[in-house]
Coordinates of C-alpha atoms in Angstrom, one line a residue:
M1 CA 0.0 0.0 0.0
R2 CA 1.5 3.0 -1.2
T3 CA 1.5 6.5 0.0
E4 CA 3.7 8.3 -2.4
K5 CA 1.0 8.8 -5.1
R6 CA -1.9 9.6 -2.9
N7 CA -1.0 12.9 -1.3
K8 CA 0.4 14.9 -4.2
K9 CA -2.7 17.0 -4.7
Q10 CA -3.8 19.2 -1.9
K11 CA -7.4 20.1 -1.5
G12 CA -9.1 23.4 -0.7
K13 CA -7.5 26.0 -3.0
G14 CA -8.9 29.4 -2.6
V15 CA -11.6 30.9 -4.9
R16 CA -10.8 34.5 -6.1
N17 CA -13.4 37.2 -6.6
D18 CA -13.1 40.9 -7.3
R19 CA -12.2 41.7 -3.7
V20 CA -10.0 39.1 -2.0
E21 CA -8.7 35.7 -2.4
G22 CA -9.4 33.3 0.5
T23 CA -7.2 30.2 0.9
F24 CA -8.3 27.0 2.7
V25 CA -6.0 23.9 2.8
Q26 CA -7.6 20.6 3.9
T27 CA -6.6 19.6 2.9
T28 CA -18.1 -20.6 -11.5
P29 CA -19.0 -21.7 -12.0
S30 CA -16.5 -21.5 -15.1
A31 CA -14.2 -19.1 -16.8
R32 CA -17.0 -18.1 -19.2
Q33 CA -19.4 -17.3 -16.4
T34 CA -16.7 -15.3 -14.6
M35 CA -16.0 -13.2 -17.6
T36 CA -19.7 -12.6 -18.0
F37 CA -20.0 -11.5 -14.4
S38 CA -17.0 -9.2 -14.8
A39 CA -18.7 -7.6 -17.9
V40 CA -21.8 -7.1 -15.9
I41 CA -19.8 -5.5 -13.1
V42 CA -18.3 -3.0 -15.5
L43 CA -21.6 -2.2 -17.2
L44 CA -23.6 -1.8 -14.0
L45 CA -21.0 0.4 -12.4
A46 CA -20.7 2.5 -15.5
V47 CA -24.5 2.9 -15.8
C48 CA -25.5 3.1 -12.1
V49 CA -22.6 4.8 -10.4
A50 CA -21.0 7.2 -12.9
P51 CA -24.1 9.4 -13.6
L52 CA -24.6 10.1 -9.9
T53 CA -23.2 13.6 -10.1
A54 CA -26.4 15.7 -10.3
Q55 CA -26.7 18.5 -7.8
L56 CA -29.8 19.9 -6.1
P57 CA -31.3 23.1 -7.5
L58 CA -30.4 26.4 -6.0
S59 CA -32.8 27.8 -3.3
H60 CA -31.4 31.3 -4.2
P61 CA -31.4 31.4 -8.0
H62 CA -30.0 34.9 -8.1
R63 CA -26.7 33.8 -6.4
K64 CA -23.8 33.0 -8.7
S65 CA -22.7 29.3 -8.2
T66 CA -19.1 28.7 -7.2
L67 CA -17.2 26.1 -9.1
L68 CA -16.3 23.5 -6.5
K69 CA -14.0 20.5 -6.4
M70 CA -14.5 17.3 -4.4
D71 CA -14.8 17.7 -0.7
E72 CA -15.4 21.4 -0.9
A73 CA -18.2 23.8 -0.1
A74 CA -18.8 27.4 -0.8
L75 CA -19.0 29.9 2.0
T76 CA -20.0 33.5 1.6
I77 CA -19.2 35.8 4.6
N78 CA -21.4 38.9 4.8
N79 CA -20.0 41.5 7.1
E80 CA -22.4 44.3 8.3
L81 CA -20.0 45.5 11.0
Q82 CA -18.3 48.9 10.6
S83 CA -14.9 47.3 11.0
E84 CA -13.1 44.6 8.9
I85 CA -12.8 41.1 10.3
V86 CA -10.1 38.4 10.0
V87 CA -11.4 34.9 9.5
S88 CA -9.5 31.8 10.5
W89 CA -10.3 28.1 10.5
L90 CA -9.4 25.0 12.3
S91 CA -10.3 21.4 11.5
D92 CA -11.5 19.1 14.2
H93 CA -9.2 16.4 12.7
C94 CA -6.1 18.5 13.4
Y95 CA -4.9 17.8 16.9
Q96 CA -3.5 20.7 18.9
C97 CA -3.2 22.8 15.7
L98 CA -3.0 26.5 15.3
F99 CA -5.9 28.4 13.6
Q100 CA -5.0 29.1 9.9
P101 CA -6.0 32.3 8.1
L102 CA -8.9 32.0 5.7
G103 CA -9.1 35.6 4.6
V104 CA -10.2 39.2 5.5
V105 CA -13.7 40.7 5.0
A106 CA -13.9 44.4 4.7
A107 CA -16.2 46.6 6.8
G108 CA -19.7 47.1 5.6
P109 CA -20.1 50.2 3.4
G110 CA -23.0 51.5 5.4
P111 CA -25.5 50.7 8.1
G112 CA -27.4 47.5 7.2
V113 CA -25.3 47.0 4.1
A114 CA -23.0 44.0 4.0
S115 CA -19.5 43.6 2.6
T116 CA -19.4 40.1 0.9
V117 CA -16.5 37.8 0.2
D118 CA -16.6 34.2 -1.1
F119 CA -14.4 31.4 0.2
T120 CA -13.9 27.7 -0.4
V121 CA -13.9 25.5 2.7
S122 CA -13.3 21.8 3.2
S123 CA -16.2 19.4 3.7
Q124 CA -14.2 16.4 4.9
H125 CA -14.3 17.1 8.6
P126 CA -16.1 19.5 11.0
L127 CA -14.5 23.0 11.1
T128 CA -14.3 25.8 13.6
L129 CA -14.4 29.3 12.1
Q130 CA -13.0 32.1 14.2
L131 CA -13.9 35.8 13.4
N132 CA -11.6 38.4 15.0
S133 CA -11.3 42.1 14.7
S134 CA -8.5 43.3 12.5
Q135 CA -7.7 46.1 14.9
G136 CA -6.7 43.8 17.7
S137 CA -7.1 40.4 19.3
H138 CA -10.8 40.9 20.0
Q139 CA -12.8 37.8 19.0
H140 CA -16.3 38.4 17.6
C141 CA -17.5 34.8 17.5
R142 CA -16.7 31.2 16.7
V143 CA -18.8 29.0 14.5
H144 CA -18.5 25.2 14.6
F145 CA -20.0 23.4 11.6
H146 CA -19.6 20.4 9.3
F147 CA -20.1 21.7 5.8
G148 CA -21.5 19.4 3.1
E149 CA -19.8 18.7 -0.2
H150 CA -20.9 21.2 -2.9
G151 CA -23.1 23.0 -0.5
N152 CA -23.5 26.8 -0.5
Y153 CA -23.5 28.6 2.8
S154 CA -23.7 32.2 4.0
L155 CA -22.3 33.5 7.3
W156 CA -23.9 36.8 8.4
V157 CA -22.1 38.9 10.9
K158 CA -24.2 41.6 12.4
D159 CA -24.4 44.0 15.3
L160 CA -27.1 43.4 17.8
N161 CA -29.0 46.2 19.5
D162 CA -26.2 46.3 22.1
S163 CA -23.2 47.2 19.9
A164 CA -20.9 45.3 22.2
E165 CA -22.4 42.0 21.0
V166 CA -22.0 40.5 17.5
D167 CA -24.4 37.9 16.0
C168 CA -23.0 35.3 13.7
S169 CA -25.6 33.2 11.8
L170 CA -24.9 30.5 9.3
V171 CA -27.5 29.9 6.6
T172 CA -27.6 27.1 4.0
D173 CA -28.2 28.6 0.6
R174 CA -28.0 25.4 -1.3
E175 CA -28.1 21.9 0.2
P176 CA -25.0 19.7 -0.2
V177 CA -25.0 16.6 -2.5
N178 CA -25.0 13.1 -1.0
S179 CA -21.4 12.2 -1.8
Y180 CA -21.8 8.8 -0.2
L181 CA -24.6 7.6 -2.4
P182 CA -22.2 6.1 -5.0
I183 CA -20.8 3.8 -2.3
L184 CA -24.3 2.5 -1.5
I185 CA -25.0 1.9 -5.1
A186 CA -21.7 0.1 -5.6
F187 CA -22.3 -2.0 -2.5
L188 CA -25.7 -3.0 -3.8
V189 CA -24.3 -3.9 -7.2
Y190 CA -21.6 -6.2 -5.8
A191 CA -24.0 -7.7 -3.2
G192 CA -26.5 -8.5 -5.9
L193 CA -23.9 -10.2 -8.0
S194 CA -22.7 -12.2 -5.0
I195 CA -26.3 -13.3 -4.3
L196 CA -26.8 -14.3 -8.0
V197 CA -23.6 -16.4 -7.9
A198 CA -24.6 -18.1 -4.6
V199 CA -28.1 -18.8 -5.9
G200 CA -26.7 -20.1 -9.2
N201 CA -24.3 -22.5 -7.4
A202 CA -27.1 -23.7 -5.1
V203 CA -29.4 -24.4 -8.1
M204 CA -26.5 -26.2 -9.9
R205 CA -26.3 -28.7 -7.1
F206 CA -29.7 -30.1 -7.9
D207 CA -29.5 -33.3 -9.9
V208 CA -32.6 -32.3 -12.0
V209 CA -30.9 -29.1 -13.1
R210 CA -27.6 -30.8 -13.8
N211 CA -29.2 -33.5 -15.9
L212 CA -31.3 -30.9 -17.8
L213 CA -28.2 -28.8 -18.6
F214 CA -26.3 -31.9 -19.6
R215 CA -29.1 -33.0 -22.0
L216 CA -29.4 -29.5 -23.5
G217 CA -25.7 -29.0 -24.0
N218 CA -24.5 -32.5 -24.2
T219 CA -20.9 -31.4 -24.4
V220 CA -17.8 -31.8 -22.4
E221 CA -17.8 -28.1 -21.8
T222 CA -21.2 -28.1 -20.2
E223 CA -20.2 -30.9 -17.8
R224 CA -17.1 -29.0 -16.9
L225 CA -19.2 -25.8 -16.2
I226 CA -21.5 -27.8 -13.9
N227 CA -18.7 -29.3 -12.0
S228 CA -16.6 -26.1 -11.7
E229 CA -15.4 -25.3 -8.2
L230 CA -15.7 -21.5 -8.4
G231 CA -17.9 -20.3 -5.5
S232 CA -18.9 -23.7 -4.4
P233 CA -18.5 -23.9 -0.6
N234 CA -18.6 -27.7 -0.5
R235 CA -16.3 -28.6 -3.3
T236 CA -13.9 -31.5 -3.3
A237 CA -10.4 -31.3 -4.7
S238 CA -10.3 -32.3 -8.4
S239 CA -7.4 -34.2 -9.8
D240 CA -6.1 -31.2 -11.8
S241 CA -6.5 -28.6 -9.1
P242 CA -3.2 -27.0 -8.3
I243 CA -4.3 -26.2 -4.7
P244 CA -5.6 -28.9 -2.4
P245 CA -8.6 -27.8 -0.4
T246 CA -8.6 -27.3 3.3
T247 CA -6.4 -29.2 5.7
T248 CA -3.4 -27.9 7.6
S249 CA -1.2 -30.5 6.1
N250 CA -1.9 -28.9 2.7
R251 CA -2.5 -25.3 1.7
L252 CA -5.1 -23.5 3.7
R253 CA -7.6 -21.6 1.6
S254 CA -8.4 -19.2 4.4
L255 CA -4.8 -17.9 4.3
D256 CA -4.9 -17.1 0.6
T257 CA -8.4 -15.7 1.1
F258 CA -7.2 -13.4 3.8
R259 CA -4.2 -12.4 1.8
G260 CA -6.3 -11.8 -1.3
L261 CA -8.8 -9.7 0.8
S262 CA -6.0 -7.5 2.0
L263 CA -4.5 -7.2 -1.5
V264 CA -7.8 -6.3 -3.2
I265 CA -8.4 -3.5 -0.7
M266 CA -4.8 -2.4 -1.1
V267 CA -5.2 -2.2 -4.9
F268 CA -8.5 -0.3 -4.5
V269 CA -7.1 2.4 -2.1
N270 CA -3.9 2.7 -4.2
Y271 CA -6.0 3.4 -7.2
G272 CA -7.7 6.2 -5.3
G273 CA -10.6 4.7 -3.4
G274 CA -13.1 7.0 -5.1
R275 CA -11.2 9.9 -3.6
Y276 CA -13.0 9.5 -0.3
W277 CA -10.9 10.6 2.7
F278 CA -11.6 7.4 4.7
F279 CA -10.0 5.4 1.8
R280 CA -6.8 7.3 2.1
H281 CA -4.1 7.1 4.8
E282 CA -4.8 9.0 8.0
S283 CA -3.0 12.3 8.3
W284 CA -1.2 11.3 11.4
N285 CA -2.7 9.5 14.4
G286 CA -5.7 7.2 14.0
L287 CA -6.9 4.6 11.4
T288 CA -8.7 4.6 8.1
V289 CA -9.6 1.7 5.8
A290 CA -6.3 2.3 3.9
D291 CA -4.3 1.9 7.1
L292 CA -5.5 -1.7 7.6
V293 CA -4.3 -3.7 4.6
F294 CA -0.5 -3.4 4.5
P295 CA 0.0 -4.7 8.1
W296 CA -2.6 -7.5 7.4
F297 CA -0.5 -8.4 4.4
V298 CA 2.6 -8.5 6.6
F299 CA 0.8 -10.6 9.2
I300 CA -0.4 -13.2 6.8
M301 CA 3.1 -13.3 5.2
G302 CA 4.4 -14.4 8.7
T303 CA 1.8 -17.1 8.9
S304 CA 2.7 -18.4 5.5
I305 CA 6.4 -18.4 6.4
S306 CA 5.7 -20.7 9.4
L307 CA 3.7 -23.2 7.4
S308 CA 6.0 -23.3 4.3
L309 CA 9.3 -23.6 6.2
S310 CA 7.9 -26.3 8.4
A311 CA 6.7 -28.3 5.4
A312 CA 10.1 -27.9 3.7
L313 CA 12.0 -29.1 6.8
R314 CA 9.7 -32.1 7.1
R315 CA 10.5 -32.9 3.4
G316 CA 14.2 -33.0 4.3
S317 CA 15.5 -29.7 3.1
S318 CA 18.5 -28.3 4.9
R319 CA 18.3 -25.1 6.9
S320 CA 21.2 -23.6 5.1
R321 CA 19.6 -24.2 1.7
L322 CA 16.3 -22.7 2.8
L323 CA 18.2 -19.7 4.2
G324 CA 19.8 -19.2 0.8
K325 CA 16.4 -19.2 -0.8
V326 CA 15.1 -16.7 1.8
V327 CA 18.0 -14.3 1.1
W328 CA 17.5 -14.5 -2.6
R329 CA 13.8 -13.9 -2.4
S330 CA 14.3 -10.9 -0.1
L331 CA 16.8 -9.5 -2.5
Q332 CA 14.4 -9.8 -5.4
L333 CA 11.6 -8.1 -3.5
F334 CA 13.9 -5.2 -2.6
L335 CA 15.2 -4.8 -6.2
I336 CA 11.6 -5.0 -7.7
G337 CA 10.6 -2.3 -5.3
V338 CA 13.5 0.0 -6.1
L339 CA 13.9 -0.5 -9.8
I340 CA 10.5 -1.4 -11.2
I341 CA 7.9 0.3 -9.0
N342 CA 9.8 3.2 -7.6
P343 CA 11.8 5.0 -10.3
N344 CA 11.2 8.6 -11.3
Y345 CA 10.5 8.1 -15.0
C346 CA 10.8 11.8 -15.8
Q347 CA 14.5 11.7 -14.9
G348 CA 15.2 8.1 -16.1
P349 CA 14.8 4.8 -14.2
L350 CA 18.3 5.0 -12.7
S351 CA 18.2 8.6 -11.4
W352 CA 20.1 7.8 -8.2
D353 CA 20.2 11.4 -7.0
S354 CA 16.5 11.3 -6.2
L355 CA 15.7 7.6 -6.1
R356 CA 13.5 6.7 -3.1
I357 CA 15.1 3.8 -1.2
P358 CA 12.4 2.7 1.2
G359 CA 9.1 1.3 0.0
V360 CA 6.4 -1.3 0.4
L361 CA 8.2 -4.2 -1.3
Q362 CA 11.5 -3.1 0.3
R363 CA 10.0 -3.4 3.7
L364 CA 8.4 -6.7 2.8
G365 CA 11.8 -8.0 1.7
F366 CA 13.5 -6.9 5.0
T367 CA 10.6 -8.3 7.1
Y368 CA 10.5 -11.6 5.2
L369 CA 14.3 -12.1 5.6
S370 CA 14.2 -11.3 9.4
V371 CA 11.2 -13.4 10.3
A372 CA 12.2 -16.4 8.1
A373 CA 15.7 -16.4 9.5
L374 CA 14.3 -16.3 13.1
D375 CA 11.9 -19.2 12.2
L376 CA 14.7 -21.3 10.6
M377 CA 16.8 -20.8 13.8
V378 CA 14.1 -22.4 16.1
A379 CA 11.8 -24.4 13.7
K380 CA 11.2 -28.0 14.7
T381 CA 11.6 -30.7 12.1
R382 CA 9.1 -32.9 13.8
L383 CA 6.1 -32.0 16.0
D384 CA 4.9 -35.4 17.0
N385 CA 7.7 -36.2 19.4
I386 CA 6.9 -33.6 22.0
P387 CA 6.1 -35.2 25.5
T388 CA 2.4 -34.6 26.2
D389 CA 2.9 -34.9 30.0
A390 CA 5.3 -31.9 30.2
W391 CA 4.0 -29.0 32.2
W392 CA 4.6 -26.6 29.3
Y393 CA 2.7 -28.7 26.7
S394 CA -0.3 -26.4 26.6
W395 CA 2.0 -23.5 25.8
R396 CA 4.2 -25.4 23.4
D397 CA 3.5 -23.1 20.4
I398 CA 5.3 -20.3 22.4
L399 CA 7.8 -22.0 24.8
L400 CA 9.4 -24.2 22.2
Y401 CA 10.5 -21.1 20.3
W402 CA 11.8 -19.0 23.3
P403 CA 15.0 -17.9 21.6
A404 CA 13.1 -16.3 18.7
W405 CA 10.8 -14.6 21.2
L406 CA 13.8 -13.1 23.0
C407 CA 15.1 -11.7 19.7
V408 CA 11.8 -10.1 19.0
I409 CA 11.6 -8.6 22.5
A410 CA 15.1 -7.2 22.0
M411 CA 14.1 -5.7 18.7
E412 CA 11.1 -4.0 20.3
T413 CA 13.2 -2.8 23.2
L414 CA 15.5 -1.2 20.6
W415 CA 12.6 0.5 18.9
L416 CA 11.3 1.9 22.2
C417 CA 14.8 3.2 23.2
L418 CA 15.5 4.8 19.9
T419 CA 12.0 6.3 19.8
F420 CA 11.9 7.8 23.3
L421 CA 15.6 8.3 24.2
L422 CA 17.4 9.3 21.0
P423 CA 18.3 13.0 21.1
V424 CA 16.9 14.8 18.0
P425 CA 18.1 18.3 17.3
D426 CA 15.6 21.1 18.3
C427 CA 13.0 18.4 19.2
P428 CA 11.9 17.0 22.6
N429 CA 12.9 13.4 23.4
G430 CA 10.2 10.9 22.6
Y431 CA 8.4 13.2 20.2
L432 CA 5.7 11.3 18.2
G433 CA 3.9 14.3 16.5
P434 CA 3.5 15.4 12.9
G435 CA 5.4 18.7 13.2
G436 CA 4.2 21.6 11.1
I437 CA 1.2 23.4 12.7
G438 CA 0.6 20.5 15.1
D439 CA 1.5 20.9 18.8
F440 CA 0.5 24.5 18.4
G441 CA 3.4 25.1 16.0
Q442 CA 6.2 24.5 18.6
Y443 CA 8.1 21.8 16.6
P444 CA 7.5 22.5 12.9
N445 CA 10.6 20.5 11.8
C446 CA 10.2 17.5 14.1
T447 CA 7.9 15.4 12.0
G448 CA 8.1 11.8 13.2
G449 CA 10.7 12.5 15.9
A450 CA 13.4 9.9 16.0
A451 CA 12.0 7.9 13.1
G452 CA 12.2 10.9 10.7
Y453 CA 15.6 12.0 12.0
I454 CA 17.1 8.5 11.5
D455 CA 15.9 8.3 7.9
R456 CA 17.1 11.8 7.0
W457 CA 20.5 11.1 8.6
L458 CA 21.0 7.6 7.3
L459 CA 19.4 7.8 3.8
G460 CA 19.4 11.5 3.1
E461 CA 16.4 13.7 2.3
N462 CA 16.6 13.1 -1.4
H463 CA 16.1 9.3 -1.0
I464 CA 13.0 9.3 1.2
Y465 CA 9.4 10.2 0.6
K466 CA 8.9 14.0 0.4
N467 CA 5.1 14.3 0.6
P468 CA 3.9 12.5 3.7
S469 CA 0.2 12.3 4.5
S470 CA 0.8 14.8 7.3
R471 CA 1.7 17.6 4.8
V472 CA -1.9 18.2 3.7
L473 CA -3.5 18.8 7.1
Y474 CA -0.6 19.5 9.4
Q475 CA 1.5 21.4 6.8
S476 CA 4.6 19.4 7.6
R477 CA 7.8 21.0 6.2
V478 CA 10.4 18.2 6.2
P479 CA 10.4 14.9 4.3
F480 CA 9.2 11.8 6.1
D481 CA 9.0 8.2 4.9
P482 CA 6.2 6.0 6.2
E483 CA 8.3 2.9 5.2
G484 CA 11.4 4.1 6.9
V485 CA 14.1 2.3 8.8
L486 CA 12.8 2.5 12.4
G487 CA 9.3 1.4 11.5
S488 CA 10.7 -1.7 9.8
I489 CA 11.5 -3.1 13.3
N490 CA 7.8 -3.1 14.2
S491 CA 7.0 -4.6 10.8
V492 CA 9.1 -7.6 11.8
V493 CA 7.1 -7.8 15.1
M494 CA 3.9 -7.7 13.1
A495 CA 5.1 -10.6 10.9
F496 CA 6.3 -12.5 13.9
L497 CA 2.8 -12.4 15.4
G498 CA 1.5 -13.7 12.1
L499 CA 4.2 -16.4 12.5
Q500 CA 2.7 -17.3 15.8
A501 CA -0.7 -17.8 14.1
G502 CA 1.0 -20.3 11.8
R503 CA 2.5 -22.2 14.8
I504 CA -0.9 -22.5 16.3
L505 CA -2.1 -24.0 13.0
L506 CA 0.8 -26.5 13.1
H507 CA 0.6 -27.5 16.7
Y508 CA -3.1 -27.8 16.9
K509 CA -3.5 -29.4 13.5
D510 CA -7.1 -30.3 12.6
L511 CA -8.3 -29.3 16.2
H512 CA -10.5 -26.5 14.9
S513 CA -12.0 -25.5 18.2
K514 CA -8.5 -25.1 19.9
I515 CA -7.1 -23.2 16.9
M516 CA -10.0 -20.7 17.0
A517 CA -9.8 -20.5 20.8
R518 CA -6.1 -19.6 20.6
F519 CA -6.7 -17.0 17.8
L520 CA -9.4 -15.4 20.1
M521 CA -7.0 -15.4 23.1
W522 CA -4.3 -13.7 21.1
G523 CA -6.7 -11.2 19.7
F524 CA -8.1 -10.4 23.2
A525 CA -4.6 -10.1 24.7
L526 CA -3.3 -7.8 22.0
G527 CA -6.5 -5.7 22.3
I528 CA -5.9 -5.2 26.0
V529 CA -2.3 -4.1 25.3
S530 CA -3.6 -1.6 22.7
A531 CA -6.2 -0.2 25.1
I532 CA -3.4 0.4 27.7
L533 CA -1.0 2.0 25.2
T534 CA -3.6 4.3 23.6
K535 CA -5.8 4.9 26.7
C536 CA -8.7 4.1 24.2
A537 CA -8.1 7.5 22.6
K538 CA -6.9 8.7 19.3
D539 CA -4.3 11.2 20.4
Q540 CA -3.9 11.2 24.2
G541 CA -2.4 7.8 24.8
F542 CA 1.1 6.8 25.8
I543 CA 1.8 5.6 22.2
P544 CA -1.0 6.6 19.8
I545 CA -2.0 4.4 16.8
N546 CA 0.1 5.8 13.9
K547 CA 0.6 4.1 10.5
N548 CA 3.3 6.6 9.5
L549 CA 5.5 5.6 12.5
W550 CA 4.3 2.0 12.6
S551 CA 4.0 2.6 16.3
L552 CA 3.8 -0.3 18.8
S553 CA 0.1 0.4 19.4
Y554 CA -0.5 0.3 15.7
I555 CA 1.1 -3.2 15.6
T556 CA -0.9 -4.6 18.5
T557 CA -4.2 -3.1 17.3
L558 CA -3.8 -4.4 13.7
S559 CA -2.6 -7.8 15.0
C560 CA -5.7 -8.0 17.2
F561 CA -7.9 -7.3 14.1
A562 CA -5.9 -9.8 12.1
F563 CA -6.3 -12.6 14.5
V564 CA -10.1 -12.0 14.7
V565 CA -10.5 -11.7 10.9
L566 CA -8.4 -14.8 10.3
L567 CA -10.5 -16.7 12.9
L568 CA -13.7 -15.7 11.0
V569 CA -12.3 -16.6 7.6
Y570 CA -10.8 -19.8 8.8
Y571 CA -14.1 -20.8 10.3
M572 CA -16.1 -20.0 7.2
V573 CA -13.7 -21.4 4.6
D574 CA -11.7 -24.2 6.2
V575 CA -14.0 -25.5 9.0
R576 CA -17.6 -25.0 8.0
R577 CA -16.9 -24.8 4.2
W578 CA -19.6 -22.1 3.9
W579 CA -17.5 -20.1 1.6
S580 CA -14.9 -21.1 -1.0
G581 CA -12.9 -17.9 -0.5
A582 CA -13.9 -16.6 -4.0
P583 CA -13.1 -14.1 -5.4
F584 CA -10.4 -13.1 -2.9
F585 CA -8.7 -16.5 -3.0
Y586 CA -7.5 -16.0 -6.6
P587 CA -5.5 -12.7 -6.1
G588 CA -4.2 -14.2 -2.9
M589 CA -2.6 -17.0 -4.9
N590 CA -0.8 -14.5 -7.2
S591 CA -0.2 -11.6 -4.8
I592 CA 3.2 -10.5 -6.0
L593 CA 2.0 -10.4 -9.7
V594 CA -1.1 -8.5 -8.8
Y595 CA 0.7 -6.0 -6.7
V596 CA 3.5 -5.3 -9.2
G597 CA 1.1 -5.3 -12.1
H598 CA -1.4 -2.8 -10.6
E599 CA 1.5 -0.4 -9.9
V600 CA 3.1 -0.7 -13.4
F601 CA -0.1 -0.6 -15.5
E602 CA -1.9 1.9 -13.3
E603 CA -2.1 4.6 -16.0
Y604 CA -3.3 2.3 -18.8
F605 CA -6.8 1.3 -19.9
P606 CA -8.9 -0.4 -18.5
F607 CA -7.4 0.7 -15.2
R608 CA -7.7 4.3 -16.0
W609 CA -9.5 6.5 -18.6
R610 CA -10.5 10.1 -19.2
M611 CA -13.5 11.1 -17.1
S612 CA -16.1 13.6 -18.1
N613 CA -16.0 15.1 -14.6
S614 CA -12.8 14.6 -12.7
Q615 CA -14.3 16.2 -9.6
S616 CA -17.0 13.5 -9.2
H617 CA -16.6 10.9 -6.4
A618 CA -19.0 8.7 -8.4
Q619 CA -16.8 8.6 -11.5
H620 CA -13.6 8.0 -9.5
L621 CA -15.3 5.3 -7.5
A622 CA -16.6 3.6 -10.7
Q623 CA -13.1 3.8 -12.3
N624 CA -11.3 2.4 -9.2
L625 CA -13.8 -0.4 -8.7
V626 CA -13.6 -1.5 -12.3
A627 CA -9.8 -1.4 -12.2
T628 CA -9.7 -3.5 -9.0
S629 CA -12.3 -6.0 -10.5
V630 CA -10.2 -6.4 -13.6
W631 CA -7.3 -7.5 -11.5
V632 CA -9.5 -10.0 -9.7
V633 CA -10.6 -11.4 -13.1
I634 CA -7.0 -11.6 -14.3
S635 CA -5.9 -13.5 -11.2
Y636 CA -8.8 -15.9 -11.7
I637 CA -7.7 -16.5 -15.3
L638 CA -4.1 -17.1 -14.2
Y639 CA -5.4 -19.5 -11.6
R640 CA -7.3 -21.5 -14.2
K641 CA -4.2 -21.6 -16.4
K642 CA -2.1 -22.7 -13.4
I643 CA 0.1 -19.6 -13.8
F644 CA 1.6 -18.5 -10.5
W645 CA 4.4 -15.9 -10.2
K646 CA 6.7 -17.0 -7.4
I647 CA 9.9 -15.4 -6.4

């Protein structure tokens, strides 16, 4: 999940009129059926979602309409006072921030006559408007309001009978549009398609229907269509299936399903997520949908490491040979991230002067190398020779691997020491803030504290990400990389917790109730740790949840979620067989190919096309959903062709 392409465009540029410019920054069945369904998806999204851009009629036809972008509203301030006023704004989403200037409104030209200025304000989060006298620090009033997208509003500033009092009244001139309606339509479209597939599969299981279709078609293709495994929750493994179904001795469908779910959401948010703020990375502390998927991908990678290395050792592979493969695969991930996904094509693919060194695949490579090496150090060749009468037998999935646990605890101790004790020039020790206008503007160049300082010192400002998500809201001034060096330590911890999930699957093989109980216990324990670290608050905890820093509370919280989600998917897919894992199972089987492909071909049709209205959430949402669906279809076709890109 990538941040570098999502924050280049800042929202809320000012709208100029003939008086003043105000500025506001806020910033299958069978392959044939599957292709038919994908075509229906594209058609329905194009027909049902894209046109949803109509706006409500003006309640004041005489007023000139302001040209607005996404997540913007028009605000007209009418000043009837006999003195000019200075208007400032502050977003509720900006923690301990300074008020930012919006503009100046001149004094009214006469009694009862207003001076009018138009501004553009953000509609993403509630705002507080502050109106002060330009002659001094006297505050006339404050207005707290959540503006709606493409709404028109008027703020009237008047003297009351007592001239010492000022009345500020906000009036809605034009109602905002419902920018969330396209999400509802898209959800209903996909839900309807899922229901159709489920009903079709249920009907196909009746002998009468199977015989009828066979008689009508009387071809080998019809028989293959009827017996296809796509979407069937009770399928059995066919002789030509590349993936055995659902036992821990073979490949678990739930793991690929969870990986595919994370990957599909990752592709969707990387493509833009319909340009909704909750499908983008959080500005600093807190979580959005986009902040969930990368750590889940890291978590399930750790689970897969445990299962794959254990199987290789049981087959007789040597640890040294496996370590060599791990090193080579990690190097490939790093090189793909640096040379294929990352280059600045305007200056050439090998522009070393400005080449970003950290990145998603680079972090995956480092994490994979670290966790796989730890597992190879302590992994058991056999699990059936453990004495069942030992006092530690109930905790064997932890105590048997105590050296690896000591290494992980040491790594986390290192993270805590560097984060809270490393001296950073002109910054307080243990600073975890965004810099810029955060913390009331006291530490504008301290973005990320020790994490940002280490990256700038070790890699140089030209080789790290220069437009972090904090720049839009907090107006951060210095480069900061969300995939930096210090955060990679906690990435290893996240993958190691996923490795623990894999050990549970190995040690409690086929004991479904015990596996799910252990998942639930881990989820509960990690949730308690998160509650303590964060004090159940977004910004006031000891260590807030922060994706940019990959903070300890971020790891424990997302690991808690991962254990719970894996429990649910494991129960539905591998235990009860209610769900085959489709369609997420297929991209989960080709995760590297889908991730690299969606980055490389992002600007090509059918993943992107020219829109009639680039300021429409509906059209962006339709485009991003279609692009994501195309990758799901591609991964299914590759699965049917038994093409899997492994590195």
